PDB file of C-alpha atoms in Angstrom:
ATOM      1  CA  UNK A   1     111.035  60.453 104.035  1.00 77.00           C
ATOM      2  CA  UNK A   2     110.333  63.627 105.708  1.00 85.00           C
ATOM      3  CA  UNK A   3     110.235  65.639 102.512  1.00 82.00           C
ATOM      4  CA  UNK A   4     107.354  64.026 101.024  1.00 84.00           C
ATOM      5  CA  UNK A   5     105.664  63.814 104.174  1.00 79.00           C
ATOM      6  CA  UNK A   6     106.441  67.742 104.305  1.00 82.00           C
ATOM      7  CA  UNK A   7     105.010  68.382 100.693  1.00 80.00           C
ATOM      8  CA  UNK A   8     101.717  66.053 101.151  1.00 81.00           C
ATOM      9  CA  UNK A   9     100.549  68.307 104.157  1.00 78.00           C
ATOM     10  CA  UNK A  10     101.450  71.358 102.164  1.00 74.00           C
ATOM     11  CA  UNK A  11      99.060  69.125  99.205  1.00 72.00           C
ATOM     12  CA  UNK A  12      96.604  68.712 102.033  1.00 75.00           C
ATOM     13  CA  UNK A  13      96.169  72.480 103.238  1.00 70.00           C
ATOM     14  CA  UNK A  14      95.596  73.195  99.378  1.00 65.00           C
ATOM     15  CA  UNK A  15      93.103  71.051  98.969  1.00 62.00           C
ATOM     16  CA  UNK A  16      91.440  71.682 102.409  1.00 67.00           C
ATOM     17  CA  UNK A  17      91.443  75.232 101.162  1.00 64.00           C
ATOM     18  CA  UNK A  18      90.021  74.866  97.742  1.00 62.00           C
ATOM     19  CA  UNK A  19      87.324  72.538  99.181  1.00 64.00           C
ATOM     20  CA  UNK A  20      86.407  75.167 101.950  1.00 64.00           C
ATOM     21  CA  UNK A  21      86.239  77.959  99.798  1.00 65.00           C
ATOM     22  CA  UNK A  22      85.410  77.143  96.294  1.00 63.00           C
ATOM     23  CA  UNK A  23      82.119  78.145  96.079  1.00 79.00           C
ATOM     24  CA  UNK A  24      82.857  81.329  97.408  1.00 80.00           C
ATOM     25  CA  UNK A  25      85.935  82.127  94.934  1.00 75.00           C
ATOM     26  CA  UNK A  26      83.631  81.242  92.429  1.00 81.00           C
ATOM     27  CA  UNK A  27      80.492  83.419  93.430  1.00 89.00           C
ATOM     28  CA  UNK A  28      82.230  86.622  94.659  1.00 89.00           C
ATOM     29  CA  UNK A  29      84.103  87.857  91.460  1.00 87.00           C
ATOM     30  CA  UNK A  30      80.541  87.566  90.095  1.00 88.00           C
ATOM     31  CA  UNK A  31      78.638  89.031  92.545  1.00 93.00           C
ATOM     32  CA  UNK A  32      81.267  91.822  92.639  1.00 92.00           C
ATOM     33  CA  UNK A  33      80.898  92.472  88.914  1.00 90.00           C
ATOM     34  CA  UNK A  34      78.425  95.420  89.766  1.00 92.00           C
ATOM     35  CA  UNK A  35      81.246  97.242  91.269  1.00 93.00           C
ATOM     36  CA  UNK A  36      84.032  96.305  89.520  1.00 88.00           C
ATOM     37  CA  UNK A  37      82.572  97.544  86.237  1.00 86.00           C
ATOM     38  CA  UNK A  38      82.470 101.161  88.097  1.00 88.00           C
ATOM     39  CA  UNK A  39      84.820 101.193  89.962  1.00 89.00           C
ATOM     40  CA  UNK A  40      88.042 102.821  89.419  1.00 86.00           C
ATOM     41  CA  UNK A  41      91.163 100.412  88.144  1.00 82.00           C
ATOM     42  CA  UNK A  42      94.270  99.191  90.000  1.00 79.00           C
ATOM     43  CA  UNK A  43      96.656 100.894  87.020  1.00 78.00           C
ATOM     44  CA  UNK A  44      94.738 104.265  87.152  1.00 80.00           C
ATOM     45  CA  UNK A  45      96.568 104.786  90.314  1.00 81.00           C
ATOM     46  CA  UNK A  46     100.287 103.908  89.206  1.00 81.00           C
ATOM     47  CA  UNK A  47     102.509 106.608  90.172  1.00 84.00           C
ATOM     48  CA  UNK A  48     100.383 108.454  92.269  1.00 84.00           C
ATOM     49  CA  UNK A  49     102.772 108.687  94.982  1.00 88.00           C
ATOM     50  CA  UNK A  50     105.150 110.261  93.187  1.00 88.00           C
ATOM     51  CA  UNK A  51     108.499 109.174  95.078  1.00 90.00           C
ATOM     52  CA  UNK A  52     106.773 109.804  98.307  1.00 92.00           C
ATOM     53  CA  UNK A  53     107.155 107.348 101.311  1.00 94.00           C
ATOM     54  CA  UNK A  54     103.972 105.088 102.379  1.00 92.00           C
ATOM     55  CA  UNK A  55     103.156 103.234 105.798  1.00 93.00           C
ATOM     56  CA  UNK A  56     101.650 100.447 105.826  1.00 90.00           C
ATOM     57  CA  UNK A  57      99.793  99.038 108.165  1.00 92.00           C
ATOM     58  CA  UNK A  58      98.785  95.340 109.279  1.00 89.00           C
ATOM     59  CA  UNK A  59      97.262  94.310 112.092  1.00 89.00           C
ATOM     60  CA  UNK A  60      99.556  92.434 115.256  1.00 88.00           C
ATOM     61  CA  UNK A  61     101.144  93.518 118.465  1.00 89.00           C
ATOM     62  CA  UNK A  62     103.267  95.925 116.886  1.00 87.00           C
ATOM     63  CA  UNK A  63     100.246  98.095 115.526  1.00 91.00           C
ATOM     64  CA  UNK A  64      99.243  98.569 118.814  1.00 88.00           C
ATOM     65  CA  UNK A  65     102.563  99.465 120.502  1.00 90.00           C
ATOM     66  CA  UNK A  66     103.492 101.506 117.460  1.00 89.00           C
ATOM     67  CA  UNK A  67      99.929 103.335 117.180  1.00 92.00           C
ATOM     68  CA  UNK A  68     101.117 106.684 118.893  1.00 92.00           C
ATOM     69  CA  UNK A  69     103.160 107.121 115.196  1.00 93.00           C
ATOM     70  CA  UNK A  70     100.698 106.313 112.941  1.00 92.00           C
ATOM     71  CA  UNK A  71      99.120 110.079 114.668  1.00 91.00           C
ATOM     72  CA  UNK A  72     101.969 112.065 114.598  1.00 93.00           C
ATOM     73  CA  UNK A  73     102.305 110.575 110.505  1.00 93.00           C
ATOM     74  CA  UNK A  74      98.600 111.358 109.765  1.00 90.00           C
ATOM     75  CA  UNK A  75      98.408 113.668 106.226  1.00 89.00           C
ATOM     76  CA  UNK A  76     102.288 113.716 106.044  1.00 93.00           C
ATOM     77  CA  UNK A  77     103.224 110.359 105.164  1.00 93.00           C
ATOM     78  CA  UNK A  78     100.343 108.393 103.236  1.00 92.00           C
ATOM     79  CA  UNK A  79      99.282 105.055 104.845  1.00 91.00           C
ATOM     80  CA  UNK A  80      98.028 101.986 103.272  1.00 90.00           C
ATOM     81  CA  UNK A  81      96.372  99.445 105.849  1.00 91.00           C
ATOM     82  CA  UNK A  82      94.486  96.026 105.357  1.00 89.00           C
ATOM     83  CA  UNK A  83      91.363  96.005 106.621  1.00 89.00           C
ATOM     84  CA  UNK A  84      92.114  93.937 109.934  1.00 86.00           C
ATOM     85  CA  UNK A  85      93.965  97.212 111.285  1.00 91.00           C
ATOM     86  CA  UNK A  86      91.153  99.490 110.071  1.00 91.00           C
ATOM     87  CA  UNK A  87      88.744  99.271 112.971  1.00 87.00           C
ATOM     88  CA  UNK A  88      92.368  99.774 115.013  1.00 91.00           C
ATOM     89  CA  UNK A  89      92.988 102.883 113.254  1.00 93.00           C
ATOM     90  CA  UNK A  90      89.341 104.380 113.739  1.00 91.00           C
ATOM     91  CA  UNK A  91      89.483 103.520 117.174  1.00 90.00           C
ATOM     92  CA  UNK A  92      92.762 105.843 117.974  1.00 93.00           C
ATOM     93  CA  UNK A  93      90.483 108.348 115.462  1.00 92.00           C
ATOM     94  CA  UNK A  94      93.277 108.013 112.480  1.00 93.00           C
ATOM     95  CA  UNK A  95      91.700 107.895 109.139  1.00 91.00           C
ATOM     96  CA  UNK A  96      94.241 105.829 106.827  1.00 92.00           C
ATOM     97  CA  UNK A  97      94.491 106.804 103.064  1.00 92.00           C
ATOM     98  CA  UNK A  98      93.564 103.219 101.811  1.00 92.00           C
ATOM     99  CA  UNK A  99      92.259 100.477 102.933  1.00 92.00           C
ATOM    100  CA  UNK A 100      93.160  96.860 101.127  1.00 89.00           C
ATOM    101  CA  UNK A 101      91.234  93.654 101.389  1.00 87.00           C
ATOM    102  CA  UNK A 102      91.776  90.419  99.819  1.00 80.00           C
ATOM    103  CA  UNK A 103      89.402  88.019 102.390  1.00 79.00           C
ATOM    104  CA  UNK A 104      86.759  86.390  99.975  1.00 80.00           C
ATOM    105  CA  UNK A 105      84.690  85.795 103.387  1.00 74.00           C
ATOM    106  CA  UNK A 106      85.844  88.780 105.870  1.00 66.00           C
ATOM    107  CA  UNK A 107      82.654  89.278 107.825  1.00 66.00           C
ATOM    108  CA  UNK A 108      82.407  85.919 109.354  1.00 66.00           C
ATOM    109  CA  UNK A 109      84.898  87.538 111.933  1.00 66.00           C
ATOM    110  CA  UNK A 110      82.083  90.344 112.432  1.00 68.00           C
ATOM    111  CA  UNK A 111      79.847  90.827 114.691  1.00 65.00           C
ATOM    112  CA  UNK A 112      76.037  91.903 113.699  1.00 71.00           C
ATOM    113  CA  UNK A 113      76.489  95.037 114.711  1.00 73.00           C
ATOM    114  CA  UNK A 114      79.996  95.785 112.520  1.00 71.00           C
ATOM    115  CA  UNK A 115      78.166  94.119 109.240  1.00 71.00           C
ATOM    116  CA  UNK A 116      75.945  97.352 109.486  1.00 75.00           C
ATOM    117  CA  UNK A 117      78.787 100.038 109.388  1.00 78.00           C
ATOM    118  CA  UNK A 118      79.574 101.808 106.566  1.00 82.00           C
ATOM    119  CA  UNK A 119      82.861 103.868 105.865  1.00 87.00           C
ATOM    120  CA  UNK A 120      83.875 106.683 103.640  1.00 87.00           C
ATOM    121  CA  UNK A 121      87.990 105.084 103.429  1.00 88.00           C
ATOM    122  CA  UNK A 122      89.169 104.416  99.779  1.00 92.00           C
ATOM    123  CA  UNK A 123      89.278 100.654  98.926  1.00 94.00           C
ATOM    124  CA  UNK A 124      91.353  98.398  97.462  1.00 90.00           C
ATOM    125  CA  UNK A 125      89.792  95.145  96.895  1.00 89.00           C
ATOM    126  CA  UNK A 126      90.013  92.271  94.791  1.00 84.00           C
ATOM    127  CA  UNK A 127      87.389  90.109  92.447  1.00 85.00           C
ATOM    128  CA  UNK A 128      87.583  87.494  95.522  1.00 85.00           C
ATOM    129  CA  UNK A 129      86.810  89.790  98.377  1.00 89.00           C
ATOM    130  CA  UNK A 130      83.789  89.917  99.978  1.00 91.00           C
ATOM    131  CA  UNK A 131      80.725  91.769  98.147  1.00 93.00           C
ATOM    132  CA  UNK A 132      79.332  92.886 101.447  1.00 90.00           C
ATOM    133  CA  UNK A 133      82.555  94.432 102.518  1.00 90.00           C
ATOM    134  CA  UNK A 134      82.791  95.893  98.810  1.00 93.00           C
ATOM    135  CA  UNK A 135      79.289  97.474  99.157  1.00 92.00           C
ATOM    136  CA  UNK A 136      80.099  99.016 102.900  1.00 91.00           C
ATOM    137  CA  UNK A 137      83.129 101.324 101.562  1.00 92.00           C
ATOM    138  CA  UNK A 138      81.237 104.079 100.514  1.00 91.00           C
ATOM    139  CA  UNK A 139      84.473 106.191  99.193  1.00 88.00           C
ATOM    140  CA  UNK A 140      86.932 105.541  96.344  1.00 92.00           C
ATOM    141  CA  UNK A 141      86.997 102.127  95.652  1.00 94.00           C
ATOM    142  CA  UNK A 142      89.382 100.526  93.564  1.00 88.00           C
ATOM    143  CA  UNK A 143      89.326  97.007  91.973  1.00 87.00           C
ATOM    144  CA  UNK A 144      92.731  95.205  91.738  1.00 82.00           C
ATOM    145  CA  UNK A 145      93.119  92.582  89.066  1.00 74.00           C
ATOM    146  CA  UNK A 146      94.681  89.866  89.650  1.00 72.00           C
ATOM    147  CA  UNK A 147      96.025  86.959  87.162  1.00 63.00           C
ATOM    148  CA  UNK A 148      94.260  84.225  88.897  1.00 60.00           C
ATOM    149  CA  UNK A 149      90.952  85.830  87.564  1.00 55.00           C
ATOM    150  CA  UNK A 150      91.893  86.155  83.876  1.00 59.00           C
ATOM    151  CA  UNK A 151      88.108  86.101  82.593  1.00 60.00           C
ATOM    152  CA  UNK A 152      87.463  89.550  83.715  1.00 64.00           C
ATOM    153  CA  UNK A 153      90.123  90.756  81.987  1.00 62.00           C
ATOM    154  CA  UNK A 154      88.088  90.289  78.555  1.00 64.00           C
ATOM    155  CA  UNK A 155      85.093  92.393  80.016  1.00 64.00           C
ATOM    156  CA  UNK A 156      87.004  95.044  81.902  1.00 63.00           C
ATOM    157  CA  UNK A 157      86.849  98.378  81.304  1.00 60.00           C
ATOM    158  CA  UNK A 158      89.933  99.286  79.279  1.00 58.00           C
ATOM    159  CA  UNK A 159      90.525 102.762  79.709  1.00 47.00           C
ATOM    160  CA  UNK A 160      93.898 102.895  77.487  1.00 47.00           C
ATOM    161  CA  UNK A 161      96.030 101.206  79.474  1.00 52.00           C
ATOM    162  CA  UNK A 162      97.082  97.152  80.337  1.00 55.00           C
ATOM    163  CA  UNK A 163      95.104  96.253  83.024  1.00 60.00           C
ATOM    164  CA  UNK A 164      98.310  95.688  85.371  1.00 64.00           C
ATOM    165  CA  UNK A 165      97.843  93.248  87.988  1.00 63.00           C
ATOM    166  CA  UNK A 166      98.586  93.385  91.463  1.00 65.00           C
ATOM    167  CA  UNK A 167     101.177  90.688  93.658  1.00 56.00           C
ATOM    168  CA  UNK A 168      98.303  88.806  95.638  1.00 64.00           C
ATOM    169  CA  UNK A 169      98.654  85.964  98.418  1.00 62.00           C
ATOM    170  CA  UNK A 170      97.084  84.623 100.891  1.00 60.00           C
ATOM    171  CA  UNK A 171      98.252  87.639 103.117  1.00 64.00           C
ATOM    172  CA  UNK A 172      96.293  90.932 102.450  1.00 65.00           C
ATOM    173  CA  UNK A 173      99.810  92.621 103.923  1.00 68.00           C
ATOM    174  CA  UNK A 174     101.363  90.978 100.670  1.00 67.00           C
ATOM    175  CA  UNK A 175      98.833  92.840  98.719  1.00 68.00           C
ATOM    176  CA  UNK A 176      98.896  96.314 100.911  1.00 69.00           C
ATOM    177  CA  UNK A 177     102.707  96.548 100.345  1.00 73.00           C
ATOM    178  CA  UNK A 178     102.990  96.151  96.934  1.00 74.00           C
ATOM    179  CA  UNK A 179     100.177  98.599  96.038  1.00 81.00           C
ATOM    180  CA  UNK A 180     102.541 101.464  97.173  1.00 79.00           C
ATOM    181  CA  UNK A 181     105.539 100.314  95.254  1.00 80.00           C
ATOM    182  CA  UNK A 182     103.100 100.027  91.897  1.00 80.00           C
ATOM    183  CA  UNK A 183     101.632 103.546  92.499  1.00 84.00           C
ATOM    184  CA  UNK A 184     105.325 104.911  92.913  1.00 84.00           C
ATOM    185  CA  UNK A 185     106.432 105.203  96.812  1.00 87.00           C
ATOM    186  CA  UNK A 186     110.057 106.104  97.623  1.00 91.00           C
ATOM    187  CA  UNK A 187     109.782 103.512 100.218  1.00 89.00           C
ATOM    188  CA  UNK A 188     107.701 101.346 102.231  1.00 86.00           C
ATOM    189  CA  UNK A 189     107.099 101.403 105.805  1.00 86.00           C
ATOM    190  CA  UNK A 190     106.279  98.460 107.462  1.00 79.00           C
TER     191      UNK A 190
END
């Protein structure tokens, strides 16, 4: 019947995916273990909004017809945006507060010329994500655990608190809008 047909494609894409991108899943948490061991922790930044609305921004036809504002919000309302709107936002010279990645192989998309360039945003990125990208955020970065990784939760830094975990999908948007619920916005802003 058309159910089962329905729920072996969904078995299919899973297994497409896992096959694809195994290797990868596997190697990146490890070769990201040099930064996530300094890096600062999803839970140190619960609450930091305080009650505060946060934007958040993903990349699509309504970043670019809603651009105009993201300005006029710059420093008053705090954005969040994954890292396919980032190079939007630097175009139109707007500096967001955060930006979140969850892509284990992000730069596959980039040209030569964009693997080179560094930034000074704040990152939020996961085990998965892609070490280059990692090393390329020169600011505050900030590594957010997630359940499907429960090995690095025995060799994490504890730094008195439960290493919370943060809602992750295959969307980074998923990822970038509940980071400002955890660290305390009013309200998101989508």
């Amino acid at each position: 019947s058309e159910a089962i047909f329905e729920k072996i494609k969904r078995v299919r894409v899973l297994y497409d995916t896992f096959w694809s991108l195994g290797t990868i899943w596997t190697e990146n948490p490890i070769l990201n273990l040099k930064y996530i061991m300094k890096d600062n922790m999803y839970h140190d930044t619960f609450d930091m909004f305080n009650g505060k609305p946060v934007i958040v921004v993903a990349a699509g036809p309504a970043l670019d017809k809603n651009i105009h504002l993201l300005k006029q919000a710059e420093g008053k309302i705090p954005n969040i945006c994954a890292y396919t709107a980032y190079k939007v936002l630097l175009r139109h010279n707007i500096k967001p507060d955060f930006v979140a990645t969850v892509d284990a192989g992000q730069s596959k998309h980039e040209n030569e010329e964009d693997k080179k360039q560094t930034y000074d945003a704040a990152l939020i990125y996961l085990a998965v994500s892609e070490p280059a990208l990692v090393e390329r955020f020169k600011g505050k970065r900030i590594f957010a655990y997630t359940s499907h990784y429960d090995i690095l939760k025995s060799i994490l830094p504890q730094k008195e608190k439960a290493i919370d975990a943060i809602y992750a999908s295959g969307s980074v948007t998923i990822s970038a809008i509940h980071a400002p619920l955890y660290m305390g916005a009013s309200s998101v802003i989508f």
